[in-house]
Short mmCIF file of C-alpha atoms in Angstrom, two decimals:
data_model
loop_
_atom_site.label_atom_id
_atom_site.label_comp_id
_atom_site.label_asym_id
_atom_site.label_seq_id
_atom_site.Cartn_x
_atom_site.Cartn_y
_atom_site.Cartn_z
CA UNK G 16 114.66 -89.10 -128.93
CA UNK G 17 117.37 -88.80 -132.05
CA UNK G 18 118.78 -85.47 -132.95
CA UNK G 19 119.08 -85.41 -136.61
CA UNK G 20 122.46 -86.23 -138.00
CA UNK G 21 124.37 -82.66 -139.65
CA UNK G 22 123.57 -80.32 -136.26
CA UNK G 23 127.23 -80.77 -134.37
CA UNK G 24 129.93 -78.25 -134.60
CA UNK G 25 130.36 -74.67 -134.53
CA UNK G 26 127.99 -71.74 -135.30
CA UNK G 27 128.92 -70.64 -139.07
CA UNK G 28 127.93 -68.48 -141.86
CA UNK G 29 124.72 -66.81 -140.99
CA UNK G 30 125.28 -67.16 -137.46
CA UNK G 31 128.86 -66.12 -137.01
CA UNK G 32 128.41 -63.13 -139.27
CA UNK G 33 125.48 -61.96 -137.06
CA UNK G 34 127.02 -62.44 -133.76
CA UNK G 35 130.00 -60.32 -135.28
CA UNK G 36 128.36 -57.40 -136.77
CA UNK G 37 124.98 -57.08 -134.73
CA UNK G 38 126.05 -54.78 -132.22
CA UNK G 39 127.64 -52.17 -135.46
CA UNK G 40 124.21 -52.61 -137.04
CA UNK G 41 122.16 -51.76 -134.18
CA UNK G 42 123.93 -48.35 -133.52
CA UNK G 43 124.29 -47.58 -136.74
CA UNK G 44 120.26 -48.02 -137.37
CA UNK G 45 119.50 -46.27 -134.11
CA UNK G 46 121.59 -43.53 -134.78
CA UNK G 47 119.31 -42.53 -137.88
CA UNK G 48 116.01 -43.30 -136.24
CA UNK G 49 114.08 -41.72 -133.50
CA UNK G 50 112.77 -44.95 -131.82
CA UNK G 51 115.00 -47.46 -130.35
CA UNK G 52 112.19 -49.91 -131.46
CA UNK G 53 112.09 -49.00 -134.78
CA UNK G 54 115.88 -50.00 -135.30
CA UNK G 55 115.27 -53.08 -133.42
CA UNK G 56 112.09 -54.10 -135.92
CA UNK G 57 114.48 -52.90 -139.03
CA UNK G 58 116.91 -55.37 -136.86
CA UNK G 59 114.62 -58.38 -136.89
CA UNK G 60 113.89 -58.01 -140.82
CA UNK G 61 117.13 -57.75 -141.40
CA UNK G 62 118.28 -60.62 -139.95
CA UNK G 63 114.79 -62.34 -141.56
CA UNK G 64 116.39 -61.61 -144.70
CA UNK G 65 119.79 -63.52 -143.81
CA UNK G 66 117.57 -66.47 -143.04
CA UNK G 67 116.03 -66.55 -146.21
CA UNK G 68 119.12 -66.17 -148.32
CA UNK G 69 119.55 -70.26 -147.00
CA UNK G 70 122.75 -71.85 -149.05
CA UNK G 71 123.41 -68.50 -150.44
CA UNK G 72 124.38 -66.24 -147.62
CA UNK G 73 127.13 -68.83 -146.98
CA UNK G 74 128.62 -68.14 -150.79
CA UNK G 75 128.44 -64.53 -149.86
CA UNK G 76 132.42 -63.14 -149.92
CA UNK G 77 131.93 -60.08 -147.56
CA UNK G 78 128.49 -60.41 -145.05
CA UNK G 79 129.11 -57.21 -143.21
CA UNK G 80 129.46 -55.28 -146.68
CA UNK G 81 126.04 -57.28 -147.88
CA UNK G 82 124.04 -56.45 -144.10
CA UNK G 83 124.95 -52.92 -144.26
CA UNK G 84 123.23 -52.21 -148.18
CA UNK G 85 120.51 -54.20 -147.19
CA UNK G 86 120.15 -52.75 -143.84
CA UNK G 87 120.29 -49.11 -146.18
CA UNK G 88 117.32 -50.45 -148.26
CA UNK G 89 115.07 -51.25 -145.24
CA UNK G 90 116.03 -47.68 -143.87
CA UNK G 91 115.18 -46.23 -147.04
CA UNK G 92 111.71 -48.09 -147.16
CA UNK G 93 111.31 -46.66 -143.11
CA UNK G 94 112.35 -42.72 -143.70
CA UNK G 95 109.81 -42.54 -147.30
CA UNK G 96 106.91 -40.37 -146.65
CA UNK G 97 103.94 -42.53 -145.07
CA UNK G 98 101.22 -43.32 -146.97
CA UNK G 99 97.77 -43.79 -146.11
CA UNK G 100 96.76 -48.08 -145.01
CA UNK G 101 93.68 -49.61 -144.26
CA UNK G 102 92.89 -51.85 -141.72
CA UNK G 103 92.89 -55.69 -142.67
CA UNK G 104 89.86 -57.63 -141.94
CA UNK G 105 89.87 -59.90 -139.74
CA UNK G 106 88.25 -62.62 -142.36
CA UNK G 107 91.19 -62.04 -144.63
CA UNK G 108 92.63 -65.50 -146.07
CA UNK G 109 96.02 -67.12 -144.88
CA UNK G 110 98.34 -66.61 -147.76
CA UNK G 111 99.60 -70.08 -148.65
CA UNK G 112 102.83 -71.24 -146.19
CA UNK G 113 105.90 -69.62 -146.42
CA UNK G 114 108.80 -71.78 -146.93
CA UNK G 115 110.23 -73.00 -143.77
CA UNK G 116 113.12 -70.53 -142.85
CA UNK G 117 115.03 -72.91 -139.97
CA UNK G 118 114.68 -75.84 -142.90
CA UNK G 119 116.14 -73.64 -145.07
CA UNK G 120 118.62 -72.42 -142.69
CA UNK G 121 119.96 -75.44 -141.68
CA UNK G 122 121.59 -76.05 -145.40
CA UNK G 123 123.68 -73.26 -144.37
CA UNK G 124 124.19 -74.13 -140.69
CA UNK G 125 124.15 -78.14 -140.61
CA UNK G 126 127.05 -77.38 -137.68
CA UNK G 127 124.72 -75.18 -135.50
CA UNK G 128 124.83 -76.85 -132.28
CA UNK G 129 124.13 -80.25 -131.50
CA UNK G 130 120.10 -79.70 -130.82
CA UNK G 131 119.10 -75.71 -130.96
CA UNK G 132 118.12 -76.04 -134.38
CA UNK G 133 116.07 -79.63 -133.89
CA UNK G 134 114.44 -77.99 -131.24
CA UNK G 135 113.56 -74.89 -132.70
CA UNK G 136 112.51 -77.06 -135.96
CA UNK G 137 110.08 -78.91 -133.81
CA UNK G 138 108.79 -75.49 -132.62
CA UNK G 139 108.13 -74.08 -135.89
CA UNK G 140 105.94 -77.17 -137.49
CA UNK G 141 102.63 -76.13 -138.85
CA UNK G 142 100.80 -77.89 -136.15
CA UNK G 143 102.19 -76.64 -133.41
CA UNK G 144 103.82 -73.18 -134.24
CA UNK G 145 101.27 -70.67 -132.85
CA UNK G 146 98.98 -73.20 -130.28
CA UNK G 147 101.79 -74.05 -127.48
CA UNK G 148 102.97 -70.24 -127.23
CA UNK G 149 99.32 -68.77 -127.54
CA UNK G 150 98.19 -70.46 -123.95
CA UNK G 151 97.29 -68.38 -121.57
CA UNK G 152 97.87 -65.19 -123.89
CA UNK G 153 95.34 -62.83 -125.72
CA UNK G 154 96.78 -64.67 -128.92
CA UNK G 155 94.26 -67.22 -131.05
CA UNK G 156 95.84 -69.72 -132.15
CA UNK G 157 95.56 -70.80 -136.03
CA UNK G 158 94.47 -73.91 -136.90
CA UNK G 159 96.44 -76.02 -139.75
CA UNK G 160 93.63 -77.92 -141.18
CA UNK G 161 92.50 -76.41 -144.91
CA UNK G 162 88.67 -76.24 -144.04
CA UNK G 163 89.48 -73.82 -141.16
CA UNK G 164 92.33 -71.56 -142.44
CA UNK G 165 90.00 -68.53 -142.43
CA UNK G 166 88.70 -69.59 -138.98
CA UNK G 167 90.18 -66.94 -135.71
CA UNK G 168 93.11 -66.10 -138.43
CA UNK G 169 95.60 -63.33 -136.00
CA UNK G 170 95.83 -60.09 -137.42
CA UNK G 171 98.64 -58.18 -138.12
CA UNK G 172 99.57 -57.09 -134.99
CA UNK G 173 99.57 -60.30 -133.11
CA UNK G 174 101.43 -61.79 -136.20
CA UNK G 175 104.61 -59.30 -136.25
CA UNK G 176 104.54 -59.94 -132.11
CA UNK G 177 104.76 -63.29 -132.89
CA UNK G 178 107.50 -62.78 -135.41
CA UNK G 179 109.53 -61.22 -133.17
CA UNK G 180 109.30 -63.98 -130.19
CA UNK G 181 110.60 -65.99 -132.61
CA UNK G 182 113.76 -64.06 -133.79
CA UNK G 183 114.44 -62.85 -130.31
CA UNK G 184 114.08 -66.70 -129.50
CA UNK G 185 116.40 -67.78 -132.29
CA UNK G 186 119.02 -64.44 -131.35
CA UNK G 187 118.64 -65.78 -128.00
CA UNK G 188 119.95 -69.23 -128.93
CA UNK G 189 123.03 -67.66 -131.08
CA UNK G 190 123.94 -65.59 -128.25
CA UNK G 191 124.19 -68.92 -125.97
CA UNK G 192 126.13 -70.27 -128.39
CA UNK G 193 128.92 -67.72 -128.56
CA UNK G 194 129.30 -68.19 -125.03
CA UNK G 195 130.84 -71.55 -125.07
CA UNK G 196 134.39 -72.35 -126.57
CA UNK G 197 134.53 -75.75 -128.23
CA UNK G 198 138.38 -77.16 -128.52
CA UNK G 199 139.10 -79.00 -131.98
CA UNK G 200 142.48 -80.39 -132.64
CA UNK G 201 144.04 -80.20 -135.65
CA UNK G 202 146.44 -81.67 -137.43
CA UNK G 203 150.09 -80.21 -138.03
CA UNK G 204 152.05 -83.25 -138.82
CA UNK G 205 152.23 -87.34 -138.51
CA UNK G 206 150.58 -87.59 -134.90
CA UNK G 207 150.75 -84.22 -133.86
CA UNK G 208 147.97 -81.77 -133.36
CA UNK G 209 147.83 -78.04 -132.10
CA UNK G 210 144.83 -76.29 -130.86
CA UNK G 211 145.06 -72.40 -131.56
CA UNK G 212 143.00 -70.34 -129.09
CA UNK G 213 141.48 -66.92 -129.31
CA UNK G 214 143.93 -63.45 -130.12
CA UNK G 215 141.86 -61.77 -127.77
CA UNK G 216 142.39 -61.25 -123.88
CA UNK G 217 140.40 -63.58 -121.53
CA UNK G 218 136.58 -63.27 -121.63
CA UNK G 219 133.38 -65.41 -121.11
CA UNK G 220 133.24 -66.68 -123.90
CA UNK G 221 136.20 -67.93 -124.67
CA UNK G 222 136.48 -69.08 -120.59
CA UNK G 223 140.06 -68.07 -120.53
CA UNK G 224 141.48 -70.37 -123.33
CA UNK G 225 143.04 -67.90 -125.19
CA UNK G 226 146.10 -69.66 -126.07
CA UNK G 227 147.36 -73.19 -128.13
CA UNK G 228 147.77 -76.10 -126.91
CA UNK G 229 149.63 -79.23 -128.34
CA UNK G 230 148.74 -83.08 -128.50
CA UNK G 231 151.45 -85.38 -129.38
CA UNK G 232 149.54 -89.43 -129.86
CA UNK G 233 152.64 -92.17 -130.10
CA UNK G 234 151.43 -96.08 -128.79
CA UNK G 235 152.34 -96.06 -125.31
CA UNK G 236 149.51 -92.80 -124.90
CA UNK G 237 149.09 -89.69 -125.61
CA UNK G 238 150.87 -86.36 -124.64
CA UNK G 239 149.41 -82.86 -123.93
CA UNK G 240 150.91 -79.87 -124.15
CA UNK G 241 149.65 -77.00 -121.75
CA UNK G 242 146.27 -77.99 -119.49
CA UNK G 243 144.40 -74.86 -120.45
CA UNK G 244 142.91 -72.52 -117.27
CA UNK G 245 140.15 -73.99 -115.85
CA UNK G 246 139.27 -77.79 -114.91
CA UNK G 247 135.77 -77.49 -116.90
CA UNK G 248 137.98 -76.28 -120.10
CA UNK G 249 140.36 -79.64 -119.48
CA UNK G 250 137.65 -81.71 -119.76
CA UNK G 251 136.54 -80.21 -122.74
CA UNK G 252 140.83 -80.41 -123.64
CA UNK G 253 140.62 -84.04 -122.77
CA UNK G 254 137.27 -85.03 -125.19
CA UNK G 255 139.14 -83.32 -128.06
CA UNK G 256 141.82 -85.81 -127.69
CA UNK G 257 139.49 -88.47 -127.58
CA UNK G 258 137.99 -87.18 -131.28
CA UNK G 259 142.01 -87.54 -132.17
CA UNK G 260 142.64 -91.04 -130.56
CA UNK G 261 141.30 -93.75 -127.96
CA UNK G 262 145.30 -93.15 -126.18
CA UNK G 263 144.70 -91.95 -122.71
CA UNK G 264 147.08 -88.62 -121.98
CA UNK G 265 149.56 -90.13 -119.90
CA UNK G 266 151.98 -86.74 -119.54
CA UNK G 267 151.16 -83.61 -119.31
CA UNK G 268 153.71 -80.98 -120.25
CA UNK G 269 152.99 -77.59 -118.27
CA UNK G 270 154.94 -74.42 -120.94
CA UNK G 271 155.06 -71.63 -118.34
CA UNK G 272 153.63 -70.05 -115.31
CA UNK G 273 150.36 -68.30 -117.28
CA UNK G 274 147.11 -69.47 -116.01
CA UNK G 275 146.05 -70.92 -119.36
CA UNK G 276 149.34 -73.27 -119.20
CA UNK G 277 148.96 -74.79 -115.48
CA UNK G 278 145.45 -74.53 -114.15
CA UNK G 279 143.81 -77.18 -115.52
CA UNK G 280 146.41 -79.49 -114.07
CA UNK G 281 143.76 -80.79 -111.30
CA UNK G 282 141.85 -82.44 -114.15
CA UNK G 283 144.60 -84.15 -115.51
CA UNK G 284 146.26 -85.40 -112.16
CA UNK G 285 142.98 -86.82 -111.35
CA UNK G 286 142.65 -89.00 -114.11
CA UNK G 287 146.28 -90.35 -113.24
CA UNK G 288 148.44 -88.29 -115.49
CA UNK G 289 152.02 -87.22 -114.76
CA UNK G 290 152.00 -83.21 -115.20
CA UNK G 291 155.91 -81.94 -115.79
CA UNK G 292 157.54 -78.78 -115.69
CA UNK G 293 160.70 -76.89 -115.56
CA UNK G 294 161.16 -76.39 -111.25
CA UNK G 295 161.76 -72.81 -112.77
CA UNK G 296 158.48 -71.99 -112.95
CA UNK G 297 157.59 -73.40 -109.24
CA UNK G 298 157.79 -70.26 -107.67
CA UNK G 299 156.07 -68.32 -110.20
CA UNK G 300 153.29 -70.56 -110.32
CA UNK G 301 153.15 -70.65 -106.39
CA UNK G 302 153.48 -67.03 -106.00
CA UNK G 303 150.57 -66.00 -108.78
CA UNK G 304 148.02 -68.35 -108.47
CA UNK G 305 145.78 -66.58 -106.21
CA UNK G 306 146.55 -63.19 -108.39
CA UNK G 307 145.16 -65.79 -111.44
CA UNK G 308 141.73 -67.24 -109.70
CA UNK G 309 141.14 -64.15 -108.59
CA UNK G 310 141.33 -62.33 -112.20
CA UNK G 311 139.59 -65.43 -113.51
CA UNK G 312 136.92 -65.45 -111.32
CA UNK G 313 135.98 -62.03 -112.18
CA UNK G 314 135.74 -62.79 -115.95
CA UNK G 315 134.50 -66.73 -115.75
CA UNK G 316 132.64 -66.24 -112.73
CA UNK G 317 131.17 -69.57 -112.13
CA UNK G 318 133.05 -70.74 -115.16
CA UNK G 319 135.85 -71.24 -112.71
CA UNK G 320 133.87 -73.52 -110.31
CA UNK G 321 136.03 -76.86 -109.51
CA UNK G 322 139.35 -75.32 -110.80
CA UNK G 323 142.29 -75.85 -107.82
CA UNK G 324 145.80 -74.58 -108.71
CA UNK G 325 147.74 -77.73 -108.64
CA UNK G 326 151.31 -78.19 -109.42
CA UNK G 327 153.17 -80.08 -111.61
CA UNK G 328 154.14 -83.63 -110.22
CA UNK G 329 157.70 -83.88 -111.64
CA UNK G 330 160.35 -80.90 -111.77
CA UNK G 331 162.70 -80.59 -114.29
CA UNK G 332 166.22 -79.29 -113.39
CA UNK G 333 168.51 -79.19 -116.16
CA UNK G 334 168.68 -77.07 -119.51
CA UNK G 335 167.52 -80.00 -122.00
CA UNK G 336 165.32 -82.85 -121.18
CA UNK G 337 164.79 -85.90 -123.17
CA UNK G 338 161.82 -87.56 -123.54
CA UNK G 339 160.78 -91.12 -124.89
CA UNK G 340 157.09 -92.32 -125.02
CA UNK G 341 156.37 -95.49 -127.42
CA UNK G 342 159.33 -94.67 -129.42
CA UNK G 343 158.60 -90.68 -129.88
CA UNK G 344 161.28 -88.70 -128.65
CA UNK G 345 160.29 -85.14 -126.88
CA UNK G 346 162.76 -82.67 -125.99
CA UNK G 347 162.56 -79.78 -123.46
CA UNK G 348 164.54 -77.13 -123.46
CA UNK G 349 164.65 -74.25 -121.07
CA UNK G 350 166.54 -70.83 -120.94
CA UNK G 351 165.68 -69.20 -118.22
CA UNK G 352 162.53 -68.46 -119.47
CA UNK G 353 161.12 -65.26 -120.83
CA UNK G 354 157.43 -64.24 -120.57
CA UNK G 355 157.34 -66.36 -117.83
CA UNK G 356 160.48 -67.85 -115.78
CA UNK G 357 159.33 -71.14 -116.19
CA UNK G 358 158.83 -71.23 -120.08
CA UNK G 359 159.91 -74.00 -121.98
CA UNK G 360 160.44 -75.38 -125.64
CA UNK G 361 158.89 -78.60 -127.03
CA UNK G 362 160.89 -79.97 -129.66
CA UNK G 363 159.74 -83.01 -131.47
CA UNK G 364 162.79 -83.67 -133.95
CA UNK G 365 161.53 -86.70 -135.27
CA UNK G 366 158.74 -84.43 -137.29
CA UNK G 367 160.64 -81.34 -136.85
CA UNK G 368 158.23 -79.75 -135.08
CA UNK G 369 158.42 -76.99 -132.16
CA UNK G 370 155.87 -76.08 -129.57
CA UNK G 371 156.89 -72.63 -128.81
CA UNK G 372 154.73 -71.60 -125.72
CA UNK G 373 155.19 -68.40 -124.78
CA UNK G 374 158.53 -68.05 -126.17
CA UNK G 375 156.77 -67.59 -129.71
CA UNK G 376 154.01 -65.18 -130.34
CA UNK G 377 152.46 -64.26 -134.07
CA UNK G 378 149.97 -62.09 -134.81
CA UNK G 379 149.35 -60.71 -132.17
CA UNK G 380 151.56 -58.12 -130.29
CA UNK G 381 153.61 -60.35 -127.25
CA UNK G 382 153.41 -59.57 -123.82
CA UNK G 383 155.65 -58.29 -120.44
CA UNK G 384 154.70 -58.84 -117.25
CA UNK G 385 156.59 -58.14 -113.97
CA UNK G 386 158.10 -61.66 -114.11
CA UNK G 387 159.18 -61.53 -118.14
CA UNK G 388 162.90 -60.77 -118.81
CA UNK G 389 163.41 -59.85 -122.49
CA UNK G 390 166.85 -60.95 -121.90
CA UNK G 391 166.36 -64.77 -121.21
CA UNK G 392 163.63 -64.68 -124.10
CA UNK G 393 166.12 -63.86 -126.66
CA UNK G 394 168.24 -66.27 -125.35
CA UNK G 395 165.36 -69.19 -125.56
CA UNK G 396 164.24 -67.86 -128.78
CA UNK G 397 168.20 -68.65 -129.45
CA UNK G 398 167.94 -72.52 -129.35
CA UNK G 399 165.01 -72.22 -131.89
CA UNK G 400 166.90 -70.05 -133.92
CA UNK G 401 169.64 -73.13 -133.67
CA UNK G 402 167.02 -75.91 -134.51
CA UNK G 403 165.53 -74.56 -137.64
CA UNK G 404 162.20 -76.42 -137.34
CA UNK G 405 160.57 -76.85 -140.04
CA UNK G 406 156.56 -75.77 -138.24
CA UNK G 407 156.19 -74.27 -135.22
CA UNK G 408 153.02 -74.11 -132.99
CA UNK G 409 153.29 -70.79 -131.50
CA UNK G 410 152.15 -69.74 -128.29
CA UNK G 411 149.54 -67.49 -129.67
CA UNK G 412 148.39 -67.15 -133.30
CA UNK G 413 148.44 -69.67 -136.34
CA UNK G 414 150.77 -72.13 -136.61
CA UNK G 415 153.64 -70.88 -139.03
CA UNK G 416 157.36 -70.65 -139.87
CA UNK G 417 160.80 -69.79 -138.70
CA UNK G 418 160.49 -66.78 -140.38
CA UNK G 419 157.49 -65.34 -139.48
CA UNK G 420 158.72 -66.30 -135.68
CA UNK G 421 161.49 -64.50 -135.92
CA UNK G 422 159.96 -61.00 -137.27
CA UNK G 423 156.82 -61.08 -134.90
CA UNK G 424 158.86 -62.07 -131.73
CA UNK G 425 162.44 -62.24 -131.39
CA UNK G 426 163.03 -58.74 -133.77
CA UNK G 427 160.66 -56.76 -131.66
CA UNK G 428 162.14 -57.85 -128.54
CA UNK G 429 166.11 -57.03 -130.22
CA UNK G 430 164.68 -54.02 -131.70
CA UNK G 431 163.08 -52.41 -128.11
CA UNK G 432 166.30 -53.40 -126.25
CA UNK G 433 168.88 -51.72 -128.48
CA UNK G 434 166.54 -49.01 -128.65
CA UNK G 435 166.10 -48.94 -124.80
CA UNK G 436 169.89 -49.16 -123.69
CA UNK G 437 170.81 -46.17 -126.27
CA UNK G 438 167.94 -44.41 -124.79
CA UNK G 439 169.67 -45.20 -121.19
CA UNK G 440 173.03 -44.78 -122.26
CA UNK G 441 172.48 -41.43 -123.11
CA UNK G 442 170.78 -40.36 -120.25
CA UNK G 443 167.12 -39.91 -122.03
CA UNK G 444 164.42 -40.27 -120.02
CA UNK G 445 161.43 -42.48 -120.26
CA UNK G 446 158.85 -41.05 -121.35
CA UNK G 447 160.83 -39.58 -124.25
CA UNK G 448 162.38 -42.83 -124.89
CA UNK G 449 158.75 -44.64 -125.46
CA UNK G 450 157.60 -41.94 -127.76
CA UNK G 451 160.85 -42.20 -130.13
CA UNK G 452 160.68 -45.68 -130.38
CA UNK G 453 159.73 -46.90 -134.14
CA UNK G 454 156.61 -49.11 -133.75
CA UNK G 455 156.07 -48.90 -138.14
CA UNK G 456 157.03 -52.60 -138.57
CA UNK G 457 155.23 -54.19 -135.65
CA UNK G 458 151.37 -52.07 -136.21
CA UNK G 459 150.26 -55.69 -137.98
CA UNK G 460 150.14 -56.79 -134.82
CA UNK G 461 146.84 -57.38 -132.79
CA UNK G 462 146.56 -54.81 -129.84
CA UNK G 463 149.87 -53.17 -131.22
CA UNK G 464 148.59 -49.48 -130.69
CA UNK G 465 147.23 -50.66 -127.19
CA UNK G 466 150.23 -52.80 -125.87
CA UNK G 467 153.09 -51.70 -127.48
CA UNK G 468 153.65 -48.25 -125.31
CA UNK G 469 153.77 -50.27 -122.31
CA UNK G 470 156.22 -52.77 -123.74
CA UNK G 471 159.00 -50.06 -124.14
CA UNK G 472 157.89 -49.24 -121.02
CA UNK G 473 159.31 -52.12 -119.22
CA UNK G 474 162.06 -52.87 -121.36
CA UNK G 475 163.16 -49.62 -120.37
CA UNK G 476 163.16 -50.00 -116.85
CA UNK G 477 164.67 -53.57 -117.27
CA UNK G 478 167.67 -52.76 -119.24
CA UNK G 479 168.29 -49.37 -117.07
CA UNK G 480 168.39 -52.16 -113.88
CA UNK G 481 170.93 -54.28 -116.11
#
């Protein structure tokens, strides 16, 4: 059996924008209607609609903007004063075919999934769209030949029942789909990749990889950087590479002691890899692994399933480490760490490209832990300051520039120490010092407002114990 060529990839356009704004919708359409049901029909018209649109809804500049005035319309329609309907016969003729919504859809999706739109396709043909579902139901099943079209048609009732199996069916298959994370490489420069994982915390969905990761390919085999937090995520790490190059990964270069830089290690040591690290982080990793699994295993739950905390085979000792696989130099360069105390720089100078790790956040706010020293950070985030790349792969968000580096990182940590030790200094407490500190140029931040209060926190009580 051949799935049809176009399906692999992603969810996009229609399906994307539903998964993001369906829950918004919902409340907002059952806060203006009595009946939970009724918001849920206005729900599955709605999203009817989006079908429909086919190649347009993906041209479409701001979906949320166009769901919400046509969600109005429908609500509109609903509210109007009821007017008196009649009954349709049960002789009435089939209006002629509509057009095939999932064909049409598929223009707009051709990167659905790799066979939940050929299946639903083969659902939804003419001969066999109403007969397989109507067995052992009160349902009569239409017949597709033109002689018998007015023969046991359904009636209104059994056809809007039938219409909704068939969204809930299709909103069923979305919602399975947003449950999986797919890992894509991409390219930053002349054999080197970066994967950039999700700005939010760890969840389901994205099964902990919510952080980038970095292939280097050179002739002698392939390098990763970072073996993401689970062993079934490294095997989905490991057939991204393969969609980048037939090299096998022969190192594996672990950034820190965070789960989603170490765990999938097992993975990688079983298919013969050498995993390295900075002996820096050995007895943070040691000492926090059980705290991870256990925090994974209540978000992943079984998700988790074959994932072993396993070390890194080789330690590395000194400051600066240099690196040659087939003729590609890699340089690692450690501080005394930061977020972590094992984190680590990869510099590539041959492309003049840096893997930051957790020394280099963007977008989104950074983070301190019990183990992070704001100190050491500013002194790793020193060497990079030194080097100048010209790209670097941040920890978390997009890939981007020195400069952008510098403001989202290294100024917030300057800026909540010399805020901290003048708070300190002068005998201020806390709680006072938290509240005065000016958070204006760091609110672009993802999970500022949230995180930010309890990074002044700690600085705080770090600096007071300097």
């Amino acid at each position: 059996m051949t799935i049809p060529a176009g399906f692999a990839g992603a969810p996009s356009g229609v399906a994307r924008a539903w998964i993001a704004h369906e829950r918004e919708l919902r409340r907002w359409l059952r806060a203006r209607l009595r009946e939970p049901a009724d918001a849920d029909d206005l729900m599955q018209a709605l999203f009817i609609k989006a079908l429909r649109q086919g190649q347009r809804f993906c041209d479409i500049h701001n979906a949320r903007a166009w769901r919400f005035e046509v969600a109005r319309n429908l609500l509109a329609d609903t509210l109007r004063v009821a007017r008196e309907t009649v009954e349709l016969p049960e002789t009435l003729v089939a209006e002629d075919a509509e057009p095939d919504t999932v064909d049409a859809l598929t223009a707009c999706l051709p990167r659905l999934t790799q066979g939940f739109p050929w299946v639903l396709r083969g659902w939804l043909r003419p001969k066999r769209r109403y007969a397989v579902l109507c067995r052992g139901t009160a349902l009569r099943p239409a017949t597709s030949h033109p002689r018998h079209r007015m023969m046991n048609p359904m009636n209104l009732a059994q056809k809007l029942s039938l219409r909704r199996f068939f969204v809930g069916l299709l909103l069923g298959g979305l919602s399975l789909l947003a449950q999986a994370v797919e890992v894509a490489f991409e390219r930053v420069a002349d054999n080197v990749y970066a994967y950039i994982g999700d700005l939010e915390g760890r969840t389901y969905d994205n099964e902990g990889l919510n952080a980038n990761l970095g292939l280097v390919v050179t002739p002698a085999g392939a390098v990763l950087i970072d073996s993401g937090p689970t062993y079934e995520v490294a095997k989905k790490i490991e057939a991204a590479a393969r969609a980048v190059t037939p090299q096998p990964i022969r190192w594996v270069i672990n950034t820190g002691g965070q789960d989603h830089r170490w765990l999938g290690n097992g993975y990688f040591k079983d298919k013969g890899a050498e995993i390295l690290a900075h002996q820096d982080a050995q007895a943070d990793m040691k000492t926090r692994a059980a705290e991870h699994m256990d925090g994974l295993r209540r978000v992943l739950k079984e998700r988790l399933d074959g994932t072993v905390p396993t070390l890194p085979t080789r330690w590395l000792t000194e400051p600066d480490t240099r690196l040659e696989l087939g003729g590609t130099v890699i340089e690692l360069k450690h501080r005394g760490g930061g977020h972590t105390p094992g984190d680590t720089l990869v510099w590539l100078p041959q492309t003049r490209v840096l893997f930051g790790g957790d020394v280099v956040y963007v977008d989104r706010i950074l983070g301190l832990h019990e183990v992070s020293r704001s100190k050491t950070w500013l002194a790793s985030f020193e060497v990079i300051d030194q080097l100048k790349p010209a790209v670097i792969v941040p920890g978390h968000g997009r890939v981007t520039d020195l400069a952008t580096a510098q403001r989202d990182t290294r100024d917030l940590l300057i800026a909540l120490r010399a805020h901290m030790k003048k708070a300190v200094d002068d005998g201020v407490d806390m709680s006072a010092a938290v509240k005065s500190f000016d958070a204006r140029p760091y609110r672009h931040l993802k999970h500022a407002d949230v995180w930010l209060p309890q990074l002044a926190n700690r600085t705080y009580l770090e600096v007071e114990r300097e």
